Short mmCIF file of C-alpha atoms and ligand atoms in Angstrom, two decimals:
data_model
loop_
_atom_site.label_atom_id
_atom_site.label_comp_id
_atom_site.label_asym_id
_atom_site.label_seq_id
_atom_site.Cartn_x
_atom_site.Cartn_y
_atom_site.Cartn_z
CA UNK A 1 24.85 2.96 -8.38
CA UNK A 2 23.72 1.48 -5.37
CA UNK A 3 25.63 -1.75 -3.98
CA UNK A 4 22.75 -3.25 -3.15
CA UNK A 5 20.49 -5.51 -5.29
CA UNK A 6 17.49 -3.21 -7.16
CA UNK A 7 14.32 -3.87 -5.74
CA UNK A 8 12.05 -4.48 -8.86
CA UNK A 9 9.25 -6.18 -7.80
CA UNK A 10 6.38 -4.98 -5.38
CA UNK A 11 3.69 -7.11 -3.70
CA UNK A 12 0.23 -5.58 -3.22
CA UNK A 13 -2.13 -7.71 -0.88
CA UNK A 14 -5.75 -6.97 -2.65
CA UNK A 15 -7.49 -9.94 -1.06
CA UNK A 16 -9.07 -8.27 2.21
CA UNK A 17 -12.79 -8.75 2.34
CA UNK A 18 -13.33 -5.30 2.75
CA UNK A 19 -16.29 -5.95 5.51
CA UNK A 20 -15.91 -2.11 7.17
CA UNK A 21 -17.48 -0.92 3.54
CA UNK A 22 -20.24 -3.54 3.28
CA UNK A 23 -22.52 -2.63 1.48
CA UNK A 24 -20.55 -1.01 -0.75
CA UNK A 25 -17.49 -3.82 -1.47
CA UNK A 26 -20.21 -6.47 -1.72
CA UNK A 27 -19.17 -6.73 -5.36
CA UNK A 28 -16.75 -3.96 -5.71
CA UNK A 29 -13.27 -4.61 -4.28
CA UNK A 30 -12.26 -1.97 -1.51
CA UNK A 31 -9.21 -1.17 -3.65
CA UNK A 32 -11.36 -0.39 -6.55
CA UNK A 33 -13.23 2.62 -4.71
CA UNK A 34 -12.53 5.94 -6.06
CA UNK A 35 -10.77 8.54 -4.55
CA UNK A 36 -11.96 11.52 -6.39
CA UNK A 37 -11.44 9.86 -10.01
CA UNK A 38 -9.30 7.21 -9.66
CA UNK A 39 -9.43 3.92 -7.95
CA UNK A 40 -7.39 3.31 -4.66
CA UNK A 41 -5.33 0.76 -6.16
CA UNK A 42 -4.15 3.17 -9.08
CA UNK A 43 -2.56 5.58 -6.37
CA UNK A 44 -0.36 2.94 -4.89
CA UNK A 45 0.97 1.64 -8.46
CA UNK A 46 1.52 5.07 -9.29
CA UNK A 47 3.75 5.71 -6.10
CA UNK A 48 5.48 2.41 -6.89
CA UNK A 49 5.82 3.46 -10.36
CA UNK A 50 7.60 6.63 -9.22
CA UNK A 51 9.79 4.57 -7.15
CA UNK A 52 11.12 2.81 -10.21
CA UNK A 53 9.27 -0.48 -9.69
CA UNK A 54 9.19 -2.75 -12.52
CA UNK A 55 6.75 -5.85 -11.64
CA UNK A 56 3.26 -5.71 -9.88
CA UNK A 57 2.64 -8.92 -7.97
CA UNK A 58 -1.19 -8.95 -6.66
CA UNK A 59 -2.28 -11.42 -4.43
CA UNK A 60 -5.90 -11.42 -4.69
CA UNK A 61 -8.94 -13.48 -3.62
CA UNK A 62 -12.53 -14.34 -4.77
CA UNK A 63 -14.77 -11.94 -6.14
CA UNK A 64 -11.14 -9.70 -7.11
CA UNK A 65 -11.03 -10.41 -10.94
CA UNK A 66 -12.20 -6.84 -11.56
CA UNK A 67 -8.94 -5.59 -10.49
CA UNK A 68 -6.83 -7.70 -12.99
CA UNK A 69 -9.55 -6.66 -15.66
CA UNK A 70 -8.56 -3.02 -14.36
CA UNK A 71 -5.21 -3.16 -15.51
CA UNK A 72 -5.98 -4.32 -18.64
CA UNK A 73 -7.20 -3.08 -22.31
CA UNK A 74 -10.89 -2.59 -22.27
CA UNK A 75 -11.39 -3.00 -26.21
CA UNK A 76 -14.74 -1.92 -26.67
CA UNK A 77 -14.64 1.47 -24.17
CA UNK A 78 -11.19 2.17 -26.00
CA UNK A 79 -13.24 1.42 -29.64
CA UNK A 80 -16.27 3.78 -28.95
CA UNK A 81 -13.88 6.52 -27.24
CA UNK A 82 -11.91 6.25 -30.57
CA UNK A 83 -14.93 6.61 -32.57
CA UNK A 84 -16.03 9.73 -30.76
CA UNK A 85 -12.69 11.26 -30.97
CA UNK A 86 -12.20 11.34 -27.11
CA UNK A 87 -8.84 11.59 -27.34
CA UNK A 88 -8.12 12.82 -23.50
CA UNK A 89 -10.48 9.94 -21.67
CA UNK A 90 -9.02 7.50 -24.05
CA UNK A 91 -5.16 8.33 -22.96
CA UNK A 92 -6.44 8.12 -19.32
CA UNK A 93 -6.86 4.60 -19.99
CA UNK A 94 -4.23 3.72 -22.36
CA UNK A 95 -1.55 5.65 -20.14
CA UNK A 96 -2.27 3.73 -16.95
CA UNK A 97 -1.84 -0.03 -18.65
CA UNK A 98 1.09 -1.41 -17.26
CA UNK A 99 3.27 -3.14 -19.87
CA UNK A 100 2.63 -6.66 -21.03
CA UNK A 101 4.34 -9.19 -18.85
CA UNK A 102 4.69 -6.67 -16.04
CA UNK A 103 1.87 -7.82 -13.30
CA UNK A 104 1.14 -11.29 -11.83
CA UNK A 105 -1.92 -12.28 -9.99
CA UNK A 106 -1.64 -14.91 -7.32
CA UNK A 107 -4.39 -15.78 -4.84
CA UNK A 108 -4.58 -15.99 -1.47
CA UNK A 109 -7.02 -18.57 -0.89
CA UNK A 110 -8.05 -18.33 2.80
CA UNK A 111 -7.61 -15.14 4.96
CA UNK A 112 -5.02 -16.19 7.22
CA UNK A 113 -3.41 -12.37 7.84
CA UNK A 114 -1.12 -10.04 5.99
CA UNK A 115 2.20 -12.45 6.85
CA UNK A 116 0.38 -15.11 4.90
CA UNK A 117 -0.78 -12.81 1.85
CA UNK A 118 2.81 -12.05 1.53
CA UNK A 119 4.25 -15.48 2.04
CA UNK A 120 1.65 -16.33 -1.15
CA UNK A 121 4.11 -14.28 -3.33
CA UNK A 122 7.38 -15.99 -2.80
CA UNK A 123 7.47 -18.13 -5.69
CA UNK A 124 6.79 -15.20 -8.13
CA UNK A 125 9.36 -13.06 -5.78
CA UNK A 126 12.01 -15.46 -5.80
CA UNK A 127 15.56 -14.81 -4.17
CA UNK A 128 15.32 -10.80 -4.38
CA UNK A 129 14.42 -7.78 -2.45
CA UNK A 130 10.82 -6.81 -2.91
CA UNK A 131 8.69 -3.64 -1.93
CA UNK A 132 5.28 -4.26 -0.09
CA UNK A 133 2.63 -1.68 -0.48
CA UNK A 134 -0.51 -2.03 1.60
CA UNK A 135 -3.18 -0.30 -0.78
CA UNK A 136 -5.44 0.90 2.34
CA UNK A 137 -2.61 3.55 2.78
CA UNK A 138 -3.13 6.67 0.17
CA UNK A 139 -0.26 9.07 0.13
CA UNK A 140 0.31 11.96 -0.88
CA UNK A 141 3.86 13.87 -0.61
CA UNK A 142 6.54 15.99 -2.78
CA UNK A 143 8.81 12.62 -2.33
CA UNK A 144 6.54 9.69 -3.00
CA UNK A 145 7.06 7.29 0.17
CA UNK A 146 8.21 4.56 -1.30
CA UNK A 147 10.67 6.52 -3.43
CA UNK A 148 12.18 8.08 -0.11
CA UNK A 149 12.48 4.34 1.09
CA UNK A 150 14.33 3.35 -1.71
CA UNK A 151 17.10 6.58 -1.12
CA UNK A 152 17.21 4.96 2.43
CA UNK A 153 17.86 1.20 1.17
CA UNK A 154 20.36 2.63 -1.48
CA UNK A 155 22.55 3.66 1.13
CA UNK A 156 21.93 0.92 3.98
CA UNK A 157 20.48 -1.84 2.44
CA UNK A 158 18.88 -4.43 4.58
CA UNK A 159 14.95 -3.87 5.37
CA UNK A 160 13.49 -0.51 5.17
CA UNK A 161 10.16 0.24 7.09
CA UNK A 162 8.26 3.42 6.58
CA UNK A 163 6.75 4.93 9.66
CA UNK A 164 5.46 8.07 11.07
CA UNK A 165 4.10 9.28 14.42
CA UNK A 166 0.71 8.89 16.00
CA UNK A 167 -1.43 9.87 18.95
CA UNK A 168 -0.03 7.69 21.75
CA UNK A 169 -3.72 6.66 22.21
CA UNK A 170 -3.35 5.31 18.68
CA UNK A 171 -0.78 2.58 18.92
CA UNK A 172 -3.05 -0.17 19.45
CA UNK A 173 -4.40 -0.06 16.02
CA UNK A 174 -0.74 -0.60 14.19
CA UNK A 175 2.47 -1.98 14.02
CA UNK A 176 4.87 0.14 16.30
CA UNK A 177 8.56 0.19 16.00
CA UNK A 178 11.38 1.05 18.35
CA UNK A 179 13.63 4.10 17.56
CA UNK A 180 17.62 3.78 17.88
CA UNK A 181 20.40 5.57 16.27
CA UNK A 182 20.12 7.33 13.13
CA UNK A 183 21.45 6.05 10.23
CA UNK A 184 21.54 8.76 6.83
CA UNK A 185 18.14 10.10 6.59
CA UNK A 186 16.49 7.15 8.53
CA UNK A 187 16.99 5.02 11.70
CA UNK A 188 17.78 1.71 12.89
CA UNK A 189 14.97 0.01 14.31
CA UNK A 190 15.34 -1.53 17.86
CA UNK A 191 12.02 -3.10 18.17
CA UNK A 192 8.61 -4.20 16.30
CA UNK A 193 5.36 -5.05 18.07
CA UNK A 194 1.94 -5.43 16.51
CA UNK A 195 -0.89 -3.97 17.90
CA UNK A 196 0.77 -3.37 21.24
CA UNK A 197 -1.66 -3.10 24.47
CA UNK A 198 -2.04 0.21 25.65
CA UNK A 199 0.19 1.89 27.53
CA UNK A 200 3.17 -0.68 26.00
CA UNK A 201 4.21 0.52 22.93
CA UNK A 202 7.95 1.41 22.50
CA UNK A 203 7.39 4.63 20.62
CA UNK A 204 4.45 6.41 18.70
CA UNK A 205 6.13 5.56 15.54
CA UNK A 206 3.92 3.18 13.77
CA UNK A 207 3.98 1.24 10.66
CA UNK A 208 2.29 3.04 7.68
CA UNK A 209 2.01 0.27 5.10
CA UNK A 210 5.42 0.47 3.01
CA UNK A 211 7.85 -1.70 3.35
CA UNK A 212 11.37 -2.84 1.70
CA UNK A 213 12.02 -6.29 2.60
CA UNK A 214 14.61 -9.49 1.77
CA UNK A 215 13.27 -12.43 0.55
CA UNK A 216 14.73 -14.42 3.64
CA UNK A 217 11.65 -13.37 5.43
CA UNK A 218 9.47 -16.12 3.23
CA UNK A 219 10.91 -19.41 5.23
CA UNK A 220 10.04 -17.20 8.45
CA UNK A 221 6.70 -16.47 7.22
CA UNK A 222 6.37 -20.21 6.40
CA UNK A 223 6.98 -21.43 9.80
CA UNK A 224 5.28 -18.63 12.10
CA UNK A 225 2.68 -19.10 14.67
CA UNK A 226 -0.49 -16.98 14.60
CA UNK A 227 -0.18 -13.52 16.51
CA UNK A 228 -2.33 -10.72 17.21
CA UNK A 229 -5.84 -11.37 15.78
CA UNK A 230 -5.06 -15.15 15.79
CA UNK A 231 -3.37 -13.85 12.05
CA UNK A 232 -0.01 -14.95 10.85
CA UNK A 233 1.53 -11.42 11.64
CA UNK A 234 4.25 -10.06 8.94
CA UNK A 235 5.35 -7.83 11.93
CA UNK A 236 6.14 -10.98 13.80
CA UNK A 237 7.83 -12.38 11.12
CA UNK A 238 10.11 -9.17 10.80
CA UNK A 239 10.78 -9.55 14.52
CA UNK A 240 12.61 -12.67 13.63
CA UNK A 241 14.17 -11.73 10.45
CA UNK A 242 15.76 -8.83 12.79
CA UNK A 243 17.77 -11.01 14.62
CA UNK A 244 19.94 -11.94 11.47
CA UNK A 245 19.30 -8.53 9.52
CA UNK A 246 19.28 -4.74 9.96
CA UNK A 247 15.66 -3.19 9.87
CA UNK A 248 15.96 0.56 9.23
CA UNK A 249 13.18 3.02 9.42
CA UNK A 250 12.23 5.82 6.99
CA UNK A 251 10.19 8.52 8.76
CA UNK A 252 7.61 9.30 6.02
CA UNK A 253 7.00 13.47 5.38
CA UNK A 254 3.65 13.95 3.98
CA UNK A 255 0.03 12.71 4.39
CA UNK A 256 -1.08 9.48 4.90
CA UNK A 257 -5.14 8.37 4.29
CA UNK A 258 -5.97 5.36 5.53
CA UNK A 259 -8.50 4.16 3.18
CA UNK A 260 -9.50 1.23 5.26
CA UNK A 261 -11.87 3.12 7.54
CA UNK A 262 -14.66 5.01 6.40
CA UNK A 263 -13.52 8.57 8.13
CA UNK A 264 -10.08 8.04 6.59
CA UNK A 265 -11.69 7.12 2.99
CA UNK A 266 -13.61 10.10 3.17
CA UNK A 267 -10.84 12.29 4.43
CA UNK A 268 -8.78 11.34 1.69
CA UNK A 269 -11.60 12.03 -0.91
CA UNK A 270 -11.75 15.75 0.49
CA UNK A 271 -8.13 16.31 0.70
CA UNK A 272 -7.21 15.00 -2.72
CA UNK A 273 -9.87 16.96 -4.43
CA UNK A 274 -8.67 20.32 -2.67
CA UNK A 275 -5.29 19.50 -4.28
CA UNK A 276 -7.07 19.29 -7.61
CA UNK A 277 -7.17 22.75 -9.35
CA UNK A 278 -10.11 21.87 -11.74
CA UNK A 279 -12.07 20.65 -8.61
CA UNK A 280 -11.02 23.03 -5.84
CA UNK A 281 -13.16 25.92 -6.03
CA UNK A 282 -16.50 24.45 -5.97
CA UNK A 283 -15.62 21.74 -3.39
CA UNK A 284 -13.87 24.17 -1.23
CA UNK A 285 -16.77 27.02 -1.20
CA UNK A 286 -19.35 23.94 -0.57
CA UNK A 287 -17.36 22.65 2.07
CA UNK A 288 -17.11 26.04 3.92
CA UNK A 289 -20.79 26.40 3.62
CA UNK A 290 -21.47 22.76 5.28
CA UNK A 291 -19.16 23.68 7.67
CA UNK A 292 -20.74 27.43 8.65
CA UNK A 293 -24.22 25.41 8.98
CA UNK A 294 -23.11 23.33 11.40
CA UNK A 295 -22.10 25.84 13.98
C1 LIG B 301 -1.43 -3.85 8.91
C2 LIG B 301 0.02 -4.28 9.42
C3 LIG B 301 0.58 -2.76 10.83
C4 LIG B 301 0.16 -1.64 9.86
C5 LIG B 301 -1.03 -1.65 9.42
C6 LIG B 301 -1.09 -0.10 8.33
O1 LIG B 301 -2.28 -3.86 9.97
O2 LIG B 301 -0.12 -5.45 10.17
O3 LIG B 301 1.57 -3.25 10.91
O4 LIG B 301 0.80 -0.79 10.80
O5 LIG B 301 -1.24 -2.59 8.58
O6 LIG B 301 -2.21 0.24 7.96
P1 LIG B 301 -3.77 -4.05 9.62
O7 LIG B 301 -4.28 -2.83 9.33
O8 LIG B 301 -3.74 -5.16 8.38
O9 LIG B 301 -4.75 -4.65 10.58
#
């Protein structure tokens, strides 16, 4: 048993407009776009469940009600599948349902940035540590990312951020951390900067969308000035909290697919299809043929 307070709740910010995927996201939230045969949101919920998360807080926006419906019973469909004795399909629907009362939906009414989206969850999280998962980042690993972070947290307490290395030319796209001394399987974070100007990044370790945060972040976010992109930036809030509390880095060992970009989304589909024994043979052959035809 860890001496630190258990992380029970996860915040999933899903209010983004998905403009990079228009017109696909005109009526379908980007979190509902499928990677192979599951919507993006299901991957991150599965990852959180594997890490012991018991309650999900979805920070949604207008036109996102499909996400709420997705995590609810679909009587008509289930009745039809039952009548047709489609047991496997039926269990695909029933197995993924969260237990009653374990999901909460709140709205970010205006898009003021990630820091503001997280702040919108403050009343539901209350005075306890929580996980934050950015659904754009779909991950595959032997040890699911958030589970690995929980293992660090159980030893270190404090705040834990997952990071991974990127090409130094890409640091301006992400939150970047400074890497300090090793602590268990993680390390102390010395610095954090959101989307640094090229050539000014403290390292090439970028924040990859998974966080364990202490509730003291909320009053800081409430009073934060706008930062990069004229938005209320979570990274700026964490930097302030780091003056009072420890922040640890967890170097994620696995694959991250940035489904917030078209290329990342397509690669996620291909890579995860290739991990599926039922789909792999056909996809692999067709891909090889397509690539050969390019030359
Ligand atoms: C957000 C965070 C950034 C992080 C990134 C990961 O940026 O602000 O620190 O590196 O997610 O995807 P956004 O992608 O919203 O611009």
